[in-house]
Amino acid sequence: MSQTDLFAANSQNPEPAQEAAALRALLNRHAHLYYVLDAPEVPDAEYDRLFQRLQALEQAHPELLTPDSPTQRVGGRVLDSLRAVRHRVPMLSIQTETDTTEAGARAFDARVRRELGLAADAPPVEYAAELKFDGLAISLRYEDGLLVLGSTRGDGETGEDVTQNLRTIGQIPLKLQGEAPPVLEVRGEVYMRRDDFERLNERQREAGEKTFINPRNTAAGAIRQLDPALVAARKLSFFAYGLGEVQGWALPDTHGAMLDALQAFGLPVSAERIVGAGAQALVAFHQHVAARRDELPFDIDGVVYKVNSLALQRQLGFKSREPRWAVAHKYPAQEQVTRLNGIEIQVGRTGKLTPVAKLEPVFVGGTTVSNATLHNLFELRRKRARVGDQVIVRRAGDVIPEVVGVVPTVLAPLAERAARTGDEEAVVDAAAQAGPTAIAPRVPYVPNFRMPRQCPICGSAVVREKGEVNHRCSGGIVCAAQRKQAILHYAQRRAMDIEGLGDKLVDQLVDGGIVRSLPDLYRLGLTALAALDRMAEKSAANLLKALEDSKKTTLPRFLFGLGIRHVGESTAKDLARHFGQLDRIMDATEGQLLEVNDVGPVVAQSLHTFFAQPHNREAVAQLRAAGVHWEEGAPAERASLPLAGQTFVLTGTLPTLSRDEAKERLEAAGAKVAGSVSKKTHCVVAGEEAGSKLDKARELGIPVIDEAALLALLGLR
Ligand code: IVH
C-alpha cells in the first residue's frame, strides 16, 4: 500500500496514532517533492491542510509527537549559546588550485598519478567532478534514519550544535527515505540561492535596513543564530557532497555511486556533476561549468575534483589536514576590493535616480567592472561610502555589479597587501565581519556626495516621497530617460489607445530621435514612418489613422495617459468627476486636490509637482494644439449632492443591484463607499448572506438598510 493509499484508508476512521504516522509520512514525502525535487504534486493549500490536521492531532495527543514530525521544523527555543560537538570523523578541508586556467586540473592529475605510482602509459584515473558550493560546511548525523544532530565544521575537530537551525531548512530531510543504516553522517554545504538573497536584500533596502554582503556570509550568519525563527526567515538551501561516520552500511565502491545513494535517501545532491577519465575530463568540466557559472541559481567559487574509487582514495590517504585524493579548482573571485573614484547619477525608465559608482577598473566575476550600483542615497550612507574609499564590488550571475560594502579604514592596509598577494577573499571576509559600523565611534562619517536637486537628464525637480528611499525625477514625459516608458504608457489601451504603437516601434522612434515628446507623436508623417525598419507603408498608414483616432478621447484617459506618478485610472476618473475641466486640475492647490474622493497627500503632492513645472504644462498645451480633445464638464457640486459627506458600506447580495451598480449610484449621489465598517461609517446596506460587516454594524449601532430603502434614499423608487 502506498503512503497515499494508507492515508486515504486511515482517514475514514483512523486511530490517532496511525493517522499521525500516515500524515507525517505523507507530509515528509511532499516536502521532499517540493524542496528537493522541485516538483510538487499537490497545491500548497493541500499541504497546509494536511499540516494543520497533523498539528491538531499532536496538540490533542502530545504523546504522538515524534522528532521527524514536519511540525517540529521551527519548534526550537532561543538558546543562550551553541553547544560544542566533537566530530567523530574530522571535517577536513581541501587543497586549492588557485590558477583559473586548465593547468590546475592537469597538475592534480599528475600528482595523483605520481602518488599512486602509475606508469606514464597506465590507463587514466577515473575522477568525480562536482561544484564547489560557496556556503558553509555542515555535518548531519542520522541515526536509524532520523536526524539527531547537525553541526558546523568549526576547526574541523570540534564544531557547534546547530541542529534546531538546520531543521528549519526544508531541503534537509528529518527522516531518510528507504532502508537507512544505524549511523550515517552526511557532509555538505548550506548555501543561499542568489534569488533568495536578492529578495532578502530588496526587502532590507525597502525597509531602510542594513543589506547583506553576499549569500555565503548571510547563510553562515544565519546558521549560527541562537533563534531558529530568524533562520527560518532566511530561506537556506543544502547540497550533500560527502560522508562522515558510517555504521552498518556497506559503502558503494565509488564517490559517484555514494552520491547517488545519498540522493536515494532523499538528500539533495547537485545534478551538475560528472564521472570521467583523466585530466581531459576535468579540464572539460572546468570549462563547461565556467561557461554556465552565471546561469546557476547559486554562487560557486570553483569546482572540486575527487578520485572516484573509494579504494584508491584510501590508498592515497591524507597529507596533514587535507586528502590527497581531492582538490578544489577555483574560478575568478566574484568580489573584489577597488577604489571608488566617483559617483554619478543614472536615471531609470521609471524616473528613479540611482547613484552609480565609478570604480577603478577591477576584474571581478570574470569581467572587468568599472561601474556598479549603489542602489540609493540611504544605502550609500548606511555603508558610509565616500568617494576615495576602498570598496567591495560584487558581480555574480546576471545581477548588475554592486558595491556591497566599504573596507573599514582599519582594514585598508590589509586591502593593500591583498592587492599584492591576491588574497582578496580575506579582505572581503574581514570587512564583512567588521561591518561598516565597527569604526563608527572613532571616525565620524562625513559624506562627500549629494543627491542633485535637478534631474541630470532633463533638469526637472528631483523629489522623494515621505517614507520612500528612492529619489525620482518628476519630469515624466519630458525626461529623455523616461521617454520610451512614458510613450508606451500614453499609448496603452486604457489610456489613449493608439493601436500599433508598441515596444519595438517606440524604441526606433526614440532612439532615432524622431520622437522626443508626446506631442511629437502627432507630428509623425507617412514618409518618416515608412522609412523605419520593418515598417510597411500599410502599417504606417494604420498607425497614422490610430493616432488620428486617439485625438478624440476623455479627460480621465488623457489624465491617466500623462503618467503622473500615483495617478492611476481610478484616480484620474475621480479627478475628472470632481473638477470637470483639465485647467482646474492643473491650477488646483494641494488643499483643493485633497478634497477629491480618495486623493491623499501623496497623490496631491505628486499632481501638484507635475503641473507646477512649465515643461509639463507646455507638453499638455502642445497636445491640445495638436488636436487632442475631450468633452469637458462642469465641476461636480459635491456639497449639494444628497449624500455628500456620507460613508456607506455594502455587504451581502442585493436582490436587483450588483455590487458595482450600487456603488456607482451611491457615488453619483455624492456618497463615499468604503470596504469595511468603522465608527466613521454612516450606513450599511445589507443583502442576502451578509457576514461580519453586518455584525460589526450592529455592534457599533450603525443604521442598516436593505436595497429597497437604498433605492428610496436615492430617489429611485
Ligand atoms: S569535499 C575531505 N566537496 O569546500 C573533503 N567540499 O575546503 C571534504 N565545499 O569548506 C570537502 N563544495 O564546505 C567538498 N563539492 C564539495 C564542496 C566542498 C564546497 C567546501 C567545504 C569546505 C571547503 C573544502
Tab-separated table of C-alpha atoms in Angstrom, residues 1-14 18-19 22-23 26 49-50:
chain	number	residue	atom	x	y	z
A	1	MET	CA	0.000	0.000	0.000
A	2	SER	CA	1.438	3.402	-0.931
A	3	GLN	CA	1.566	6.218	1.570
A	4	THR	CA	-1.289	7.969	-0.145
A	5	ASP	CA	-3.493	4.857	-0.024
A	6	LEU	CA	-2.586	4.327	3.575
A	7	PHE	CA	-3.673	7.820	4.391
A	8	ALA	CA	-6.854	7.520	2.382
A	9	ALA	CA	-7.734	4.284	4.140
A	10	ASN	CA	-6.943	5.695	7.531
A	11	SER	CA	-8.718	8.927	7.073
A	12	GLN	CA	-12.057	7.097	7.078
A	13	ASN	CA	-11.891	6.241	10.728
A	14	PRO	CA	-8.290	6.138	11.790
A	18	GLN	CA	-1.957	5.627	12.747
A	19	GLU	CA	-3.318	8.797	11.268
A	22	ALA	CA	0.412	8.456	7.857
A	23	LEU	CA	0.276	12.254	7.864
A	26	LEU	CA	2.788	11.999	3.520
A	49	ARG	CA	-4.425	21.375	5.224
A	50	LEU	CA	-2.575	18.125	5.977
